[in-house]
Amino acid sequence: MDFKKAQNYWKEKEATSVKMDISVLQEKITEYINANNTCALATGADGFIRNTPIEYSYHDGCFWMFSEGGEKFVGLEKNPNVCIAIFDKYTGSGSLKGLQVMGTATIVEPFSEDYNTHAAVKKIPLAALQKLNPPMNLIKIHPVSADFLNSGFKKDGFASRQHYVF
């Protein structure tokens, strides 16, 4: 197996691909993120990997996820680098659509300004969150880069895979 060749497949293909205008791509990415609310969040450290389906919100340029807890925090404790995957069900050739976002995660202090703002965005009363023991955890993910695979881009003359840096 030539792992280097496989690893570089998209980099080599992207070198000659037709790229979308960055502002148009940014708009399409934001539109796709906002059209969905569930992702797979990949975390890991020291040989441990976890991929968790989780609901998200997207505002203020970040992904926000309330979580009771779970093994995703094994990776988050030691490694802030995460990957989010949002995707549509594959229904056949020409129907691929998915977004992979690489970013860095932080845990938001319960009842801080960011925490309270996100609760308001989610329309969760602070009184309800304050009754929980322990409090709900809030993961904030700052996106760094994204790869958007969308077969529909081809009909507009662009490569089906577009790379974006936030």
JSON list of N, CA and C in Angstrom, two decimals, residues 10-70:
[
{"chain": "A", "resi": 10, "resn": "TRP", "atom": "N", "xyz": [-6.18, 14.04, -2.74]},
{"chain": "A", "resi": 10, "resn": "TRP", "atom": "CA", "xyz": [-6.97, 15.26, -2.88]},
{"chain": "A", "resi": 10, "resn": "TRP", "atom": "C", "xyz": [-6.09, 16.49, -3.05]},
{"chain": "A", "resi": 11, "resn": "LYS", "atom": "N", "xyz": [-4.93, 16.51, -2.42]},
{"chain": "A", "resi": 11, "resn": "LYS", "atom": "CA", "xyz": [-4.02, 17.64, -2.58]},
{"chain": "A", "resi": 11, "resn": "LYS", "atom": "C", "xyz": [-3.57, 17.77, -4.04]},
{"chain": "A", "resi": 12, "resn": "GLU", "atom": "N", "xyz": [-3.24, 16.64, -4.65]},
{"chain": "A", "resi": 12, "resn": "GLU", "atom": "CA", "xyz": [-2.81, 16.65, -6.05]},
{"chain": "A", "resi": 12, "resn": "GLU", "atom": "C", "xyz": [-3.97, 17.02, -6.97]},
{"chain": "A", "resi": 13, "resn": "LYS", "atom": "N", "xyz": [-5.14, 16.48, -6.70]},
{"chain": "A", "resi": 13, "resn": "LYS", "atom": "CA", "xyz": [-6.32, 16.77, -7.52]},
{"chain": "A", "resi": 13, "resn": "LYS", "atom": "C", "xyz": [-6.72, 18.24, -7.39]},
{"chain": "A", "resi": 14, "resn": "GLU", "atom": "N", "xyz": [-6.62, 18.77, -6.16]},
{"chain": "A", "resi": 14, "resn": "GLU", "atom": "CA", "xyz": [-7.00, 20.16, -5.90]},
{"chain": "A", "resi": 14, "resn": "GLU", "atom": "C", "xyz": [-6.08, 21.15, -6.63]},
{"chain": "A", "resi": 15, "resn": "ALA", "atom": "N", "xyz": [-4.85, 20.76, -6.88]},
{"chain": "A", "resi": 15, "resn": "ALA", "atom": "CA", "xyz": [-3.90, 21.66, -7.53]},
{"chain": "A", "resi": 15, "resn": "ALA", "atom": "C", "xyz": [-4.38, 22.10, -8.91]},
{"chain": "A", "resi": 16, "resn": "THR", "atom": "N", "xyz": [-5.16, 21.28, -9.57]},
{"chain": "A", "resi": 16, "resn": "THR", "atom": "CA", "xyz": [-5.64, 21.62, -10.92]},
{"chain": "A", "resi": 16, "resn": "THR", "atom": "C", "xyz": [-7.17, 21.75, -10.99]},
{"chain": "A", "resi": 17, "resn": "SER", "atom": "N", "xyz": [-7.83, 21.73, -9.85]},
{"chain": "A", "resi": 17, "resn": "SER", "atom": "CA", "xyz": [-9.30, 21.76, -9.86]},
{"chain": "A", "resi": 17, "resn": "SER", "atom": "C", "xyz": [-9.83, 23.19, -10.01]},
{"chain": "A", "resi": 18, "resn": "VAL", "atom": "N", "xyz": [-11.07, 23.28, -10.46]},
{"chain": "A", "resi": 18, "resn": "VAL", "atom": "CA", "xyz": [-11.72, 24.58, -10.60]},
{"chain": "A", "resi": 18, "resn": "VAL", "atom": "C", "xyz": [-12.31, 24.97, -9.25]},
{"chain": "A", "resi": 19, "resn": "LYS", "atom": "N", "xyz": [-11.81, 26.08, -8.73]},
{"chain": "A", "resi": 19, "resn": "LYS", "atom": "CA", "xyz": [-12.22, 26.50, -7.39]},
{"chain": "A", "resi": 19, "resn": "LYS", "atom": "C", "xyz": [-13.29, 27.58, -7.46]},
{"chain": "A", "resi": 20, "resn": "MET", "atom": "N", "xyz": [-14.16, 27.54, -6.48]},
{"chain": "A", "resi": 20, "resn": "MET", "atom": "CA", "xyz": [-15.21, 28.53, -6.32]},
{"chain": "A", "resi": 20, "resn": "MET", "atom": "C", "xyz": [-14.63, 29.81, -5.74]},
{"chain": "A", "resi": 21, "resn": "ASP", "atom": "N", "xyz": [-15.25, 30.93, -6.01]},
{"chain": "A", "resi": 21, "resn": "ASP", "atom": "CA", "xyz": [-14.90, 32.18, -5.35]},
{"chain": "A", "resi": 21, "resn": "ASP", "atom": "C", "xyz": [-15.06, 31.96, -3.84]},
{"chain": "A", "resi": 22, "resn": "ILE", "atom": "N", "xyz": [-14.11, 32.43, -3.07]},
{"chain": "A", "resi": 22, "resn": "ILE", "atom": "CA", "xyz": [-14.10, 32.18, -1.61]},
{"chain": "A", "resi": 22, "resn": "ILE", "atom": "C", "xyz": [-15.38, 32.68, -0.94]},
{"chain": "A", "resi": 23, "resn": "SER", "atom": "N", "xyz": [-15.87, 33.84, -1.32]},
{"chain": "A", "resi": 23, "resn": "SER", "atom": "CA", "xyz": [-17.08, 34.36, -0.67]},
{"chain": "A", "resi": 23, "resn": "SER", "atom": "C", "xyz": [-18.30, 33.51, -1.00]},
{"chain": "A", "resi": 24, "resn": "VAL", "atom": "N", "xyz": [-18.36, 32.98, -2.20]},
{"chain": "A", "resi": 24, "resn": "VAL", "atom": "CA", "xyz": [-19.48, 32.09, -2.58]},
{"chain": "A", "resi": 24, "resn": "VAL", "atom": "C", "xyz": [-19.36, 30.78, -1.81]},
{"chain": "A", "resi": 25, "resn": "LEU", "atom": "N", "xyz": [-18.15, 30.24, -1.73]},
{"chain": "A", "resi": 25, "resn": "LEU", "atom": "CA", "xyz": [-17.94, 29.00, -0.98]},
{"chain": "A", "resi": 25, "resn": "LEU", "atom": "C", "xyz": [-18.29, 29.19, 0.48]},
{"chain": "A", "resi": 26, "resn": "GLN", "atom": "N", "xyz": [-17.86, 30.31, 1.07]},
{"chain": "A", "resi": 26, "resn": "GLN", "atom": "CA", "xyz": [-18.19, 30.59, 2.47]},
{"chain": "A", "resi": 26, "resn": "GLN", "atom": "C", "xyz": [-19.70, 30.62, 2.67]},
{"chain": "A", "resi": 27, "resn": "GLU", "atom": "N", "xyz": [-20.41, 31.24, 1.76]},
{"chain": "A", "resi": 27, "resn": "GLU", "atom": "CA", "xyz": [-21.87, 31.31, 1.85]},
{"chain": "A", "resi": 27, "resn": "GLU", "atom": "C", "xyz": [-22.50, 29.92, 1.76]},
{"chain": "A", "resi": 28, "resn": "LYS", "atom": "N", "xyz": [-22.00, 29.10, 0.85]},
{"chain": "A", "resi": 28, "resn": "LYS", "atom": "CA", "xyz": [-22.54, 27.75, 0.69]},
{"chain": "A", "resi": 28, "resn": "LYS", "atom": "C", "xyz": [-22.25, 26.88, 1.91]},
{"chain": "A", "resi": 29, "resn": "ILE", "atom": "N", "xyz": [-21.07, 27.04, 2.50]},
{"chain": "A", "resi": 29, "resn": "ILE", "atom": "CA", "xyz": [-20.72, 26.29, 3.70]},
{"chain": "A", "resi": 29, "resn": "ILE", "atom": "C", "xyz": [-21.62, 26.71, 4.86]},
{"chain": "A", "resi": 30, "resn": "THR", "atom": "N", "xyz": [-21.77, 28.00, 5.07]},
{"chain": "A", "resi": 30, "resn": "THR", "atom": "CA", "xyz": [-22.62, 28.49, 6.16]},
{"chain": "A", "resi": 30, "resn": "THR", "atom": "C", "xyz": [-24.06, 28.03, 5.96]},
{"chain": "A", "resi": 31, "resn": "GLU", "atom": "N", "xyz": [-24.54, 28.09, 4.74]},
{"chain": "A", "resi": 31, "resn": "GLU", "atom": "CA", "xyz": [-25.90, 27.62, 4.41]},
{"chain": "A", "resi": 31, "resn": "GLU", "atom": "C", "xyz": [-26.06, 26.14, 4.78]},
{"chain": "A", "resi": 32, "resn": "TYR", "atom": "N", "xyz": [-25.07, 25.32, 4.42]},
{"chain": "A", "resi": 32, "resn": "TYR", "atom": "CA", "xyz": [-25.14, 23.88, 4.70]},
{"chain": "A", "resi": 32, "resn": "TYR", "atom": "C", "xyz": [-25.09, 23.62, 6.21]},
{"chain": "A", "resi": 33, "resn": "ILE", "atom": "N", "xyz": [-24.21, 24.32, 6.91]},
{"chain": "A", "resi": 33, "resn": "ILE", "atom": "CA", "xyz": [-24.12, 24.16, 8.36]},
{"chain": "A", "resi": 33, "resn": "ILE", "atom": "C", "xyz": [-25.46, 24.50, 9.00]},
{"chain": "A", "resi": 34, "resn": "ASN", "atom": "N", "xyz": [-26.05, 25.62, 8.58]},
{"chain": "A", "resi": 34, "resn": "ASN", "atom": "CA", "xyz": [-27.32, 26.06, 9.17]},
{"chain": "A", "resi": 34, "resn": "ASN", "atom": "C", "xyz": [-28.52, 25.22, 8.75]},
{"chain": "A", "resi": 35, "resn": "ALA", "atom": "N", "xyz": [-28.39, 24.48, 7.67]},
{"chain": "A", "resi": 35, "resn": "ALA", "atom": "CA", "xyz": [-29.49, 23.61, 7.22]},
{"chain": "A", "resi": 35, "resn": "ALA", "atom": "C", "xyz": [-29.52, 22.29, 8.00]},
{"chain": "A", "resi": 36, "resn": "ASN", "atom": "N", "xyz": [-28.50, 22.06, 8.79]},
{"chain": "A", "resi": 36, "resn": "ASN", "atom": "CA", "xyz": [-28.39, 20.83, 9.57]},
{"chain": "A", "resi": 36, "resn": "ASN", "atom": "C", "xyz": [-28.26, 21.18, 11.05]},
{"chain": "A", "resi": 37, "resn": "ASN", "atom": "N", "xyz": [-28.30, 20.15, 11.90]},
{"chain": "A", "resi": 37, "resn": "ASN", "atom": "CA", "xyz": [-28.11, 20.39, 13.33]},
{"chain": "A", "resi": 37, "resn": "ASN", "atom": "C", "xyz": [-27.43, 19.23, 14.04]},
{"chain": "A", "resi": 38, "resn": "THR", "atom": "N", "xyz": [-26.99, 18.24, 13.28]},
{"chain": "A", "resi": 38, "resn": "THR", "atom": "CA", "xyz": [-26.35, 17.07, 13.88]},
{"chain": "A", "resi": 38, "resn": "THR", "atom": "C", "xyz": [-25.05, 16.77, 13.13]},
{"chain": "A", "resi": 39, "resn": "CYS", "atom": "N", "xyz": [-24.03, 16.44, 13.89]},
{"chain": "A", "resi": 39, "resn": "CYS", "atom": "CA", "xyz": [-22.74, 16.11, 13.29]},
{"chain": "A", "resi": 39, "resn": "CYS", "atom": "C", "xyz": [-22.15, 14.90, 13.99]},
{"chain": "A", "resi": 40, "resn": "ALA", "atom": "N", "xyz": [-21.07, 14.42, 13.43]},
{"chain": "A", "resi": 40, "resn": "ALA", "atom": "CA", "xyz": [-20.23, 13.44, 14.11]},
{"chain": "A", "resi": 40, "resn": "ALA", "atom": "C", "xyz": [-19.00, 14.19, 14.59]},
{"chain": "A", "resi": 41, "resn": "LEU", "atom": "N", "xyz": [-18.77, 14.20, 15.89]},
{"chain": "A", "resi": 41, "resn": "LEU", "atom": "CA", "xyz": [-17.64, 14.90, 16.49]},
{"chain": "A", "resi": 41, "resn": "LEU", "atom": "C", "xyz": [-16.56, 13.89, 16.83]},
{"chain": "A", "resi": 42, "resn": "ALA", "atom": "N", "xyz": [-15.41, 14.01, 16.17]},
{"chain": "A", "resi": 42, "resn": "ALA", "atom": "CA", "xyz": [-14.28, 13.11, 16.42]},
{"chain": "A", "resi": 42, "resn": "ALA", "atom": "C", "xyz": [-13.29, 13.77, 17.36]},
{"chain": "A", "resi": 43, "resn": "THR", "atom": "N", "xyz": [-12.96, 13.05, 18.44]},
{"chain": "A", "resi": 43, "resn": "THR", "atom": "CA", "xyz": [-11.98, 13.50, 19.42]},
{"chain": "A", "resi": 43, "resn": "THR", "atom": "C", "xyz": [-11.00, 12.35, 19.66]},
{"chain": "A", "resi": 44, "resn": "GLY", "atom": "N", "xyz": [-9.82, 12.67, 20.14]},
{"chain": "A", "resi": 44, "resn": "GLY", "atom": "CA", "xyz": [-8.89, 11.60, 20.43]},
{"chain": "A", "resi": 44, "resn": "GLY", "atom": "C", "xyz": [-7.61, 12.09, 21.06]},
{"chain": "A", "resi": 45, "resn": "ALA", "atom": "N", "xyz": [-6.94, 11.19, 21.75]},
{"chain": "A", "resi": 45, "resn": "ALA", "atom": "CA", "xyz": [-5.62, 11.46, 22.35]},
{"chain": "A", "resi": 45, "resn": "ALA", "atom": "C", "xyz": [-5.03, 10.14, 22.83]},
{"chain": "A", "resi": 46, "resn": "ASP", "atom": "N", "xyz": [-3.72, 10.05, 22.75]},
{"chain": "A", "resi": 46, "resn": "ASP", "atom": "CA", "xyz": [-2.98, 8.90, 23.29]},
{"chain": "A", "resi": 46, "resn": "ASP", "atom": "C", "xyz": [-3.55, 7.56, 22.84]},
{"chain": "A", "resi": 47, "resn": "GLY", "atom": "N", "xyz": [-3.87, 7.42, 21.57]},
{"chain": "A", "resi": 47, "resn": "GLY", "atom": "CA", "xyz": [-4.37, 6.16, 21.05]},
{"chain": "A", "resi": 47, "resn": "GLY", "atom": "C", "xyz": [-5.86, 5.94, 21.26]},
{"chain": "A", "resi": 48, "resn": "PHE", "atom": "N", "xyz": [-6.53, 6.85, 21.93]},
{"chain": "A", "resi": 48, "resn": "PHE", "atom": "CA", "xyz": [-7.98, 6.74, 22.15]},
{"chain": "A", "resi": 48, "resn": "PHE", "atom": "C", "xyz": [-8.68, 7.63, 21.13]},
{"chain": "A", "resi": 49, "resn": "ILE", "atom": "N", "xyz": [-9.69, 7.09, 20.47]},
{"chain": "A", "resi": 49, "resn": "ILE", "atom": "CA", "xyz": [-10.46, 7.84, 19.49]},
{"chain": "A", "resi": 49, "resn": "ILE", "atom": "C", "xyz": [-11.93, 7.63, 19.77]},
{"chain": "A", "resi": 50, "resn": "ARG", "atom": "N", "xyz": [-12.70, 8.70, 19.66]},
{"chain": "A", "resi": 50, "resn": "ARG", "atom": "CA", "xyz": [-14.15, 8.64, 19.86]},
{"chain": "A", "resi": 50, "resn": "ARG", "atom": "C", "xyz": [-14.81, 9.48, 18.77]},
{"chain": "A", "resi": 51, "resn": "ASN", "atom": "N", "xyz": [-15.88, 8.97, 18.20]},
{"chain": "A", "resi": 51, "resn": "ASN", "atom": "CA", "xyz": [-16.65, 9.70, 17.20]},
{"chain": "A", "resi": 51, "resn": "ASN", "atom": "C", "xyz": [-18.10, 9.70, 17.67]},
{"chain": "A", "resi": 52, "resn": "THR", "atom": "N", "xyz": [-18.58, 10.86, 18.06]},
{"chain": "A", "resi": 52, "resn": "THR", "atom": "CA", "xyz": [-19.87, 10.99, 18.74]},
{"chain": "A", "resi": 52, "resn": "THR", "atom": "C", "xyz": [-20.89, 11.74, 17.89]},
{"chain": "A", "resi": 53, "resn": "PRO", "atom": "N", "xyz": [-22.05, 11.15, 17.62]},
{"chain": "A", "resi": 53, "resn": "PRO", "atom": "CA", "xyz": [-23.11, 11.94, 17.00]},
{"chain": "A", "resi": 53, "resn": "PRO", "atom": "C", "xyz": [-23.66, 12.91, 18.04]},
{"chain": "A", "resi": 54, "resn": "ILE", "atom": "N", "xyz": [-23.77, 14.18, 17.65]},
{"chain": "A", "resi": 54, "resn": "ILE", "atom": "CA", "xyz": [-24.17, 15.20, 18.62]},
{"chain": "A", "resi": 54, "resn": "ILE", "atom": "C", "xyz": [-24.85, 16.37, 17.91]},
{"chain": "A", "resi": 55, "resn": "GLU", "atom": "N", "xyz": [-25.80, 16.96, 18.59]},
{"chain": "A", "resi": 55, "resn": "GLU", "atom": "CA", "xyz": [-26.49, 18.14, 18.07]},
{"chain": "A", "resi": 55, "resn": "GLU", "atom": "C", "xyz": [-25.58, 19.35, 18.23]},
{"chain": "A", "resi": 56, "resn": "TYR", "atom": "N", "xyz": [-25.63, 20.25, 17.26]},
{"chain": "A", "resi": 56, "resn": "TYR", "atom": "CA", "xyz": [-24.84, 21.47, 17.35]},
{"chain": "A", "resi": 56, "resn": "TYR", "atom": "C", "xyz": [-25.70, 22.67, 16.98]},
{"chain": "A", "resi": 57, "resn": "SER", "atom": "N", "xyz": [-25.20, 23.83, 17.36]},
{"chain": "A", "resi": 57, "resn": "SER", "atom": "CA", "xyz": [-25.70, 25.11, 16.87]},
{"chain": "A", "resi": 57, "resn": "SER", "atom": "C", "xyz": [-24.49, 25.82, 16.29]},
{"chain": "A", "resi": 58, "resn": "TYR", "atom": "N", "xyz": [-24.74, 26.71, 15.36]},
{"chain": "A", "resi": 58, "resn": "TYR", "atom": "CA", "xyz": [-23.64, 27.47, 14.76]},
{"chain": "A", "resi": 58, "resn": "TYR", "atom": "C", "xyz": [-23.98, 28.95, 14.85]},
{"chain": "A", "resi": 59, "resn": "HIS", "atom": "N", "xyz": [-23.20, 29.67, 15.60]},
{"chain": "A", "resi": 59, "resn": "HIS", "atom": "CA", "xyz": [-23.37, 31.12, 15.70]},
{"chain": "A", "resi": 59, "resn": "HIS", "atom": "C", "xyz": [-22.06, 31.74, 16.16]},
{"chain": "A", "resi": 60, "resn": "ASP", "atom": "N", "xyz": [-21.92, 33.01, 15.90]},
{"chain": "A", "resi": 60, "resn": "ASP", "atom": "CA", "xyz": [-20.70, 33.75, 16.25]},
{"chain": "A", "resi": 60, "resn": "ASP", "atom": "C", "xyz": [-19.45, 33.09, 15.67]},
{"chain": "A", "resi": 61, "resn": "GLY", "atom": "N", "xyz": [-19.61, 32.44, 14.50]},
{"chain": "A", "resi": 61, "resn": "GLY", "atom": "CA", "xyz": [-18.48, 31.82, 13.81]},
{"chain": "A", "resi": 61, "resn": "GLY", "atom": "C", "xyz": [-17.97, 30.54, 14.43]},
{"chain": "A", "resi": 62, "resn": "CYS", "atom": "N", "xyz": [-18.73, 29.96, 15.38]},
{"chain": "A", "resi": 62, "resn": "CYS", "atom": "CA", "xyz": [-18.29, 28.74, 16.06]},
{"chain": "A", "resi": 62, "resn": "CYS", "atom": "C", "xyz": [-19.43, 27.72, 16.13]},
{"chain": "A", "resi": 63, "resn": "PHE", "atom": "N", "xyz": [-19.04, 26.48, 16.35]},
{"chain": "A", "resi": 63, "resn": "PHE", "atom": "CA", "xyz": [-19.99, 25.41, 16.65]},
{"chain": "A", "resi": 63, "resn": "PHE", "atom": "C", "xyz": [-20.11, 25.30, 18.17]},
{"chain": "A", "resi": 64, "resn": "TRP", "atom": "N", "xyz": [-21.33, 25.07, 18.64]},
{"chain": "A", "resi": 64, "resn": "TRP", "atom": "CA", "xyz": [-21.60, 24.99, 20.07]},
{"chain": "A", "resi": 64, "resn": "TRP", "atom": "C", "xyz": [-22.40, 23.71, 20.33]},
{"chain": "A", "resi": 65, "resn": "MET", "atom": "N", "xyz": [-22.00, 22.96, 21.37]},
{"chain": "A", "resi": 65, "resn": "MET", "atom": "CA", "xyz": [-22.63, 21.68, 21.66]},
{"chain": "A", "resi": 65, "resn": "MET", "atom": "C", "xyz": [-22.78, 21.50, 23.16]},
{"chain": "A", "resi": 66, "resn": "PHE", "atom": "N", "xyz": [-24.02, 21.41, 23.62]},
{"chain": "A", "resi": 66, "resn": "PHE", "atom": "CA", "xyz": [-24.26, 21.03, 25.01]},
{"chain": "A", "resi": 66, "resn": "PHE", "atom": "C", "xyz": [-24.10, 19.52, 25.11]},
{"chain": "A", "resi": 67, "resn": "SER", "atom": "N", "xyz": [-23.51, 19.05, 26.20]},
{"chain": "A", "resi": 67, "resn": "SER", "atom": "CA", "xyz": [-23.33, 17.62, 26.41]},
{"chain": "A", "resi": 67, "resn": "SER", "atom": "C", "xyz": [-23.34, 17.31, 27.91]},
{"chain": "A", "resi": 68, "resn": "GLU", "atom": "N", "xyz": [-24.04, 16.24, 28.25]},
{"chain": "A", "resi": 68, "resn": "GLU", "atom": "CA", "xyz": [-24.04, 15.80, 29.65]},
{"chain": "A", "resi": 68, "resn": "GLU", "atom": "C", "xyz": [-22.66, 15.30, 30.04]},
{"chain": "A", "resi": 69, "resn": "GLY", "atom": "N", "xyz": [-21.96, 14.69, 29.09]},
{"chain": "A", "resi": 69, "resn": "GLY", "atom": "CA", "xyz": [-20.65, 14.09, 29.34]},
{"chain": "A", "resi": 69, "resn": "GLY", "atom": "C", "xyz": [-20.43, 12.97, 28.36]},
{"chain": "A", "resi": 70, "resn": "GLY", "atom": "N", "xyz": [-19.54, 12.06, 28.69]},
{"chain": "A", "resi": 70, "resn": "GLY", "atom": "CA", "xyz": [-19.28, 10.91, 27.84]},
{"chain": "A", "resi": 70, "resn": "GLY", "atom": "C", "xyz": [-17.80, 10.82, 27.48]}
]
